[in-house]
PDB file of C-alpha atoms in Angstrom:
ATOM      1  CA  MET X 174      52.606   6.617 -11.863  1.00 49.00           C
ATOM      2  CA  VAL X 175      48.889   5.233 -12.718  1.00 47.00           C
ATOM      3  CA  ARG X 176      48.793   1.833 -13.636  1.00 47.00           C
ATOM      4  CA  ARG X 177      46.083   1.158 -16.536  1.00 48.00           C
ATOM      5  CA  VAL X 178      43.884  -1.848 -16.259  1.00 47.00           C
ATOM      6  CA  ALA X 179      41.706  -3.242 -19.138  1.00 60.00           C
ATOM      7  CA  PHE X 180      38.452  -3.761 -19.619  1.00 73.00           C
ATOM      8  CA  ASP X 181      38.391  -6.977 -20.033  1.00 83.00           C
ATOM      9  CA  ILE X 182      35.568  -8.854 -18.041  1.00 87.00           C
ATOM     10  CA  VAL X 183      35.950 -12.047 -20.060  1.00 90.00           C
ATOM     11  CA  GLN X 184      39.046 -12.992 -18.012  1.00 92.00           C
ATOM     12  CA  HIS X 185      37.240 -12.963 -14.755  1.00 93.00           C
ATOM     13  CA  LEU X 186      33.846 -14.811 -15.496  1.00 94.00           C
ATOM     14  CA  ALA X 187      34.687 -18.153 -13.539  1.00 93.00           C
ATOM     15  CA  ALA X 188      35.612 -15.907 -10.620  1.00 93.00           C
ATOM     16  CA  LEU X 189      32.369 -14.381 -10.455  1.00 94.00           C
ATOM     17  CA  ARG X 190      30.513 -17.408 -11.509  1.00 95.00           C
ATOM     18  CA  ARG X 191      32.100 -18.978  -8.485  1.00 94.00           C
ATOM     19  CA  TYR X 192      31.003 -16.311  -6.349  1.00 94.00           C
ATOM     20  CA  ALA X 193      27.751 -16.395  -7.527  1.00 94.00           C
ATOM     21  CA  ARG X 194      27.433 -19.756  -7.136  1.00 94.00           C
ATOM     22  CA  SER X 195      28.425 -19.671  -3.181  1.00 92.00           C
ATOM     23  CA  LEU X 196      25.972 -16.626  -3.076  1.00 91.00           C
ATOM     24  CA  THR X 197      23.038 -18.441  -4.739  1.00 91.00           C
ATOM     25  CA  ARG X 198      23.658 -22.005  -4.162  1.00 92.00           C
ATOM     26  CA  ASP X 199      22.410 -22.519  -7.480  1.00 93.00           C
ATOM     27  CA  VAL X 200      23.825 -23.074 -10.929  1.00 94.00           C
ATOM     28  CA  SER X 201      21.405 -21.426 -13.281  1.00 95.00           C
ATOM     29  CA  ALA X 202      20.625 -18.713 -10.367  1.00 94.00           C
ATOM     30  CA  ALA X 203      24.153 -17.950 -10.170  1.00 95.00           C
ATOM     31  CA  ASP X 204      24.340 -17.664 -14.194  1.00 96.00           C
ATOM     32  CA  ASP X 205      21.232 -15.333 -14.345  1.00 96.00           C
ATOM     33  CA  LEU X 206      23.270 -13.056 -11.212  1.00 95.00           C
ATOM     34  CA  VAL X 207      26.464 -12.660 -13.638  1.00 96.00           C
ATOM     35  CA  GLN X 208      24.584 -12.087 -16.578  1.00 96.00           C
ATOM     36  CA  GLN X 209      22.792  -9.373 -14.994  1.00 96.00           C
ATOM     37  CA  ALA X 210      25.854  -8.102 -13.227  1.00 95.00           C
ATOM     38  CA  MET X 211      27.708  -8.150 -16.415  1.00 95.00           C
ATOM     39  CA  LEU X 212      24.993  -6.034 -17.907  1.00 95.00           C
ATOM     40  CA  ASN X 213      25.324  -3.586 -14.830  1.00 95.00           C
ATOM     41  CA  ALA X 214      29.444  -3.880 -15.503  1.00 94.00           C
ATOM     42  CA  LEU X 215      29.031  -2.591 -19.057  1.00 93.00           C
ATOM     43  CA  GLU X 216      26.151   0.163 -17.953  1.00 93.00           C
ATOM     44  CA  LYS X 217      28.630   1.599 -15.467  1.00 93.00           C
ATOM     45  CA  ARG X 218      31.989   1.031 -17.334  1.00 92.00           C
ATOM     46  CA  GLU X 219      32.612   4.995 -17.180  1.00 91.00           C
ATOM     47  CA  ARG X 220      32.198   4.712 -13.353  1.00 91.00           C
ATOM     48  CA  PHE X 221      35.370   2.159 -13.303  1.00 91.00           C
ATOM     49  CA  ASP X 222      38.782   3.456 -12.169  1.00 90.00           C
ATOM     50  CA  PRO X 223      41.249   2.237 -14.373  1.00 89.00           C
ATOM     51  CA  SER X 224      43.735   2.737 -11.869  1.00 89.00           C
ATOM     52  CA  ARG X 225      42.369   0.153  -9.481  1.00 89.00           C
ATOM     53  CA  PRO X 226      41.645  -3.497 -10.159  1.00 89.00           C
ATOM     54  CA  LEU X 227      39.067  -4.870 -12.352  1.00 92.00           C
ATOM     55  CA  LYS X 228      38.096  -8.002 -10.267  1.00 92.00           C
ATOM     56  CA  PRO X 229      37.315  -6.482  -7.414  1.00 91.00           C
ATOM     57  CA  TRP X 230      34.977  -4.131  -8.719  1.00 93.00           C
ATOM     58  CA  LEU X 231      33.458  -6.743 -10.918  1.00 94.00           C
ATOM     59  CA  LEU X 232      32.452  -9.272  -7.618  1.00 94.00           C
ATOM     60  CA  ALA X 233      31.104  -6.113  -5.945  1.00 94.00           C
ATOM     61  CA  ILE X 234      28.916  -5.636  -8.527  1.00 95.00           C
ATOM     62  CA  VAL X 235      27.830  -9.395  -8.375  1.00 94.00           C
ATOM     63  CA  HIS X 236      27.882  -8.730  -4.599  1.00 96.00           C
ATOM     64  CA  ASN X 237      25.267  -5.637  -4.922  1.00 94.00           C
ATOM     65  CA  GLU X 238      22.940  -7.395  -7.653  1.00 94.00           C
ATOM     66  CA  PHE X 239      22.105 -10.260  -5.084  1.00 94.00           C
ATOM     67  CA  VAL X 240      21.469  -7.766  -2.314  1.00 93.00           C
ATOM     68  CA  SER X 241      19.063  -6.034  -4.661  1.00 93.00           C
ATOM     69  CA  ARG X 242      17.318  -9.167  -5.628  1.00 92.00           C
ATOM     70  CA  ILE X 243      17.021 -10.506  -2.071  1.00 92.00           C
ATOM     71  CA  ARG X 244      15.443  -6.678  -1.157  1.00 91.00           C
ATOM     72  CA  ARG X 245      13.323  -7.022  -4.423  1.00 89.00           C
ATOM     73  CA  ARG X 246      12.027 -11.051  -2.840  1.00 88.00           C
ATOM     74  CA  ALA X 247      11.253  -9.881   0.260  1.00 88.00           C
ATOM     75  CA  ALA X 248       9.344  -6.371  -0.879  1.00 86.00           C
ATOM     76  CA  GLU X 249       7.548  -9.253  -3.072  1.00 84.00           C
ATOM     77  CA  GLN X 250       6.992 -11.311  -0.289  1.00 86.00           C
ATOM     78  CA  ARG X 251       5.473  -8.287   1.801  1.00 84.00           C
ATOM     79  CA  SER X 252       3.258  -7.350  -1.015  1.00 80.00           C
ATOM     80  CA  LEU X 253       1.846 -10.516  -1.159  1.00 79.00           C
ATOM     81  CA  ALA X 254       1.197 -10.951   2.356  1.00 79.00           C
ATOM     82  CA  GLU X 255      -0.165  -7.351   2.565  1.00 77.00           C
ATOM     83  CA  ILE X 256      -2.395  -8.912  -0.311  1.00 73.00           C
ATOM     84  CA  GLU X 257      -3.200 -12.269   1.910  1.00 72.00           C
ATOM     85  CA  ASP X 258      -4.215  -9.903   4.886  1.00 72.00           C
ATOM     86  CA  ALA X 259      -6.169  -7.555   2.480  1.00 67.00           C
ATOM     87  CA  VAL X 260      -8.663 -10.786   1.779  1.00 62.00           C
ATOM     88  CA  PRO X 261     -10.653 -10.677   4.978  1.00 59.00           C
ATOM     89  CA  ALA X 262     -12.204 -14.021   6.354  1.00 54.00           C
ATOM     90  CA  VAL X 263     -15.744 -14.360   6.201  1.00 47.00           C
ATOM     91  CA  ASP X 264     -17.368 -16.401   8.726  1.00 53.00           C
ATOM     92  CA  GLU X 265     -20.707 -15.706   7.273  1.00 60.00           C
ATOM     93  CA  GLY X 266     -20.101 -17.885   4.069  1.00 63.00           C
ATOM     94  CA  GLY X 267     -18.474 -20.680   6.014  1.00 72.00           C
ATOM     95  CA  PRO X 268     -15.580 -22.613   5.159  1.00 78.00           C
ATOM     96  CA  GLU X 269     -16.716 -23.070   0.897  1.00 77.00           C
ATOM     97  CA  LEU X 270     -16.732 -19.129   1.000  1.00 75.00           C
ATOM     98  CA  ASN X 271     -13.197 -19.006   2.736  1.00 76.00           C
ATOM     99  CA  LEU X 272     -11.946 -21.147   0.471  1.00 80.00           C
ATOM    100  CA  PHE X 273     -12.836 -19.479  -2.669  1.00 77.00           C
ATOM    101  CA  LEU X 274     -11.462 -16.126  -1.705  1.00 78.00           C
ATOM    102  CA  ARG X 275      -8.151 -18.081  -0.729  1.00 82.00           C
ATOM    103  CA  GLU X 276      -8.146 -19.010  -4.247  1.00 82.00           C
ATOM    104  CA  VAL X 277      -8.719 -16.045  -5.801  1.00 80.00           C
ATOM    105  CA  ALA X 278      -6.361 -14.460  -3.576  1.00 82.00           C
ATOM    106  CA  ASP X 279      -3.561 -17.459  -4.346  1.00 84.00           C
ATOM    107  CA  ARG X 280      -4.343 -17.037  -8.205  1.00 85.00           C
ATOM    108  CA  PHE X 281      -4.055 -12.980  -7.814  1.00 84.00           C
ATOM    109  CA  ALA X 282      -0.503 -13.339  -6.778  1.00 85.00           C
ATOM    110  CA  ALA X 283       0.415 -16.109  -9.143  1.00 85.00           C
ATOM    111  CA  LEU X 284      -0.667 -13.344 -12.110  1.00 88.00           C
ATOM    112  CA  PRO X 285       2.755 -12.011 -14.450  1.00 89.00           C
ATOM    113  CA  ASP X 286       3.940  -9.062 -12.370  1.00 87.00           C
ATOM    114  CA  PRO X 287       2.571  -6.623 -15.082  1.00 89.00           C
ATOM    115  CA  GLN X 288      -1.555  -8.122 -14.725  1.00 90.00           C
ATOM    116  CA  ARG X 289      -1.229  -8.088 -11.113  1.00 88.00           C
ATOM    117  CA  GLU X 290       0.400  -4.530 -11.222  1.00 88.00           C
ATOM    118  CA  VAL X 291      -2.405  -3.190 -13.368  1.00 89.00           C
ATOM    119  CA  LEU X 292      -5.404  -5.087 -11.618  1.00 88.00           C
ATOM    120  CA  HIS X 293      -4.135  -4.082  -8.140  1.00 86.00           C
ATOM    121  CA  LEU X 294      -4.226  -0.659  -9.330  1.00 86.00           C
ATOM    122  CA  VAL X 295      -7.766  -0.412 -11.093  1.00 86.00           C
ATOM    123  CA  ALA X 296     -10.068  -3.253  -8.983  1.00 85.00           C
ATOM    124  CA  ILE X 297      -8.158  -2.631  -5.572  1.00 81.00           C
ATOM    125  CA  GLU X 298      -7.078   0.999  -5.528  1.00 81.00           C
ATOM    126  CA  GLY X 299     -10.093   2.003  -7.261  1.00 84.00           C
ATOM    127  CA  LEU X 300      -7.921   4.159 -10.289  1.00 85.00           C
ATOM    128  CA  GLY X 301      -9.510   4.761 -13.516  1.00 88.00           C
ATOM    129  CA  TYR X 302      -7.581   3.310 -16.830  1.00 92.00           C
ATOM    130  CA  ARG X 303      -5.888   6.444 -17.359  1.00 90.00           C
ATOM    131  CA  GLU X 304      -4.921   7.084 -13.902  1.00 89.00           C
ATOM    132  CA  ALA X 305      -3.418   3.377 -13.883  1.00 86.00           C
ATOM    133  CA  ALA X 306      -1.993   4.145 -17.232  1.00 89.00           C
ATOM    134  CA  ASP X 307      -0.142   7.225 -15.722  1.00 87.00           C
ATOM    135  CA  VAL X 308       1.483   5.402 -12.678  1.00 87.00           C
ATOM    136  CA  LEU X 309       2.606   2.585 -14.891  1.00 87.00           C
ATOM    137  CA  GLY X 310       3.557   5.054 -17.464  1.00 90.00           C
ATOM    138  CA  LEU X 311       1.774   2.998 -20.158  1.00 90.00           C
ATOM    139  CA  PRO X 312      -0.331   3.601 -22.872  1.00 94.00           C
ATOM    140  CA  ILE X 313      -3.900   3.387 -21.625  1.00 93.00           C
ATOM    141  CA  GLY X 314      -4.960   0.743 -24.493  1.00 94.00           C
ATOM    142  CA  THR X 315      -2.045  -1.159 -22.447  1.00 94.00           C
ATOM    143  CA  VAL X 316      -3.242  -1.168 -19.219  1.00 93.00           C
ATOM    144  CA  MET X 317      -6.887  -2.167 -20.427  1.00 94.00           C
ATOM    145  CA  SER X 318      -5.378  -5.060 -22.245  1.00 94.00           C
ATOM    146  CA  ARG X 319      -3.182  -6.465 -19.297  1.00 92.00           C
ATOM    147  CA  LEU X 320      -6.535  -5.620 -17.195  1.00 92.00           C
ATOM    148  CA  SER X 321      -8.677  -8.108 -19.604  1.00 91.00           C
ATOM    149  CA  ARG X 322      -5.745 -10.946 -19.279  1.00 91.00           C
ATOM    150  CA  ALA X 323      -5.640 -10.529 -15.483  1.00 89.00           C
ATOM    151  CA  ARG X 324      -9.321 -10.391 -15.057  1.00 87.00           C
ATOM    152  CA  ALA X 325      -9.798 -13.629 -17.724  1.00 85.00           C
ATOM    153  CA  ALA X 326      -6.874 -15.377 -15.407  1.00 84.00           C
ATOM    154  CA  LEU X 327      -8.777 -14.809 -12.413  1.00 80.00           C
ATOM    155  CA  ARG X 328     -12.437 -15.847 -14.167  1.00 77.00           C
ATOM    156  CA  GLU X 329     -11.125 -18.984 -15.963  1.00 72.00           C
ATOM    157  CA  PRO X 330     -10.436 -21.457 -13.521  1.00 60.00           C
ATOM    158  CA  LEU X 331     -13.079 -20.336 -11.623  1.00 57.00           C
ATOM    159  CA  GLU X 332     -16.390 -20.277 -13.484  1.00 54.00           C
ATOM    160  CA  GLY X 333     -19.600 -21.056 -12.101  1.00 55.00           C
ATOM    161  CA  LYS X 334     -18.780 -19.942  -8.546  1.00 54.00           C
ATOM    162  CA  PRO X 335     -20.835 -17.025  -7.458  1.00 47.00           C
ATOM    163  CA  GLY X 336     -19.540 -13.889  -6.886  1.00 46.00           C
ATOM    164  CA  LEU X 337     -16.510 -13.618  -9.266  1.00 51.00           C
ATOM    165  CA  ARG X 338     -17.449 -10.687 -11.219  1.00 50.00           C
ATOM    166  CA  LEU X 339     -17.427  -8.772  -7.709  1.00 50.00           C
ATOM    167  CA  VAL X 340     -14.093  -9.452  -6.836  1.00 52.00           C
ATOM    168  CA  VAL X 341     -12.395  -9.044 -10.017  1.00 53.00           C
ATOM    169  CA  GLY X 342     -14.849  -6.959 -12.146  1.00 56.00           C
ATOM    170  CA  GLY X 343     -15.524  -7.084 -15.798  1.00 56.00           C
ATOM    171  CA  ARG X 344     -17.881  -8.664 -17.553  1.00 54.00           C
ATOM    172  CA  ASP X 345     -19.281 -12.278 -16.795  1.00 42.00           C
TER     173      ASP X 345
END
């Protein structure tokens, strides 16, 4: 006889939150983790085998989401490290130019992901607007808008410093 288990995730929320808190060591991050895991569970509901207990399945989803977040963070850090390595140390310009380039790199890294993606594709990889739109699966107008906002965000706090247009492009 096959034992049927109701798909009642609410009854397991306390256990899921406890587990998430032990993984993240942060109440807010744990709540975010559980929320995303529950969305994943609802999306994958048809994959659940009702002959098995629900709680371990839900805990596995919390764990997998946690591991995915760690991997994403590590990939983002590697990407930021690559950006830092791509900014050449310039001895000719002296410490002021090095500081300026470091400030631009830091501001680039702090841009929201959508703006940083577009700016990277256009300014660093040299793609045209259409190519960047195709890569990101976005309308060309969205790419242009994000690029404009990204350039403005980099340019605004640094106005008056020479060479910025060469770094980020666009109009001064």
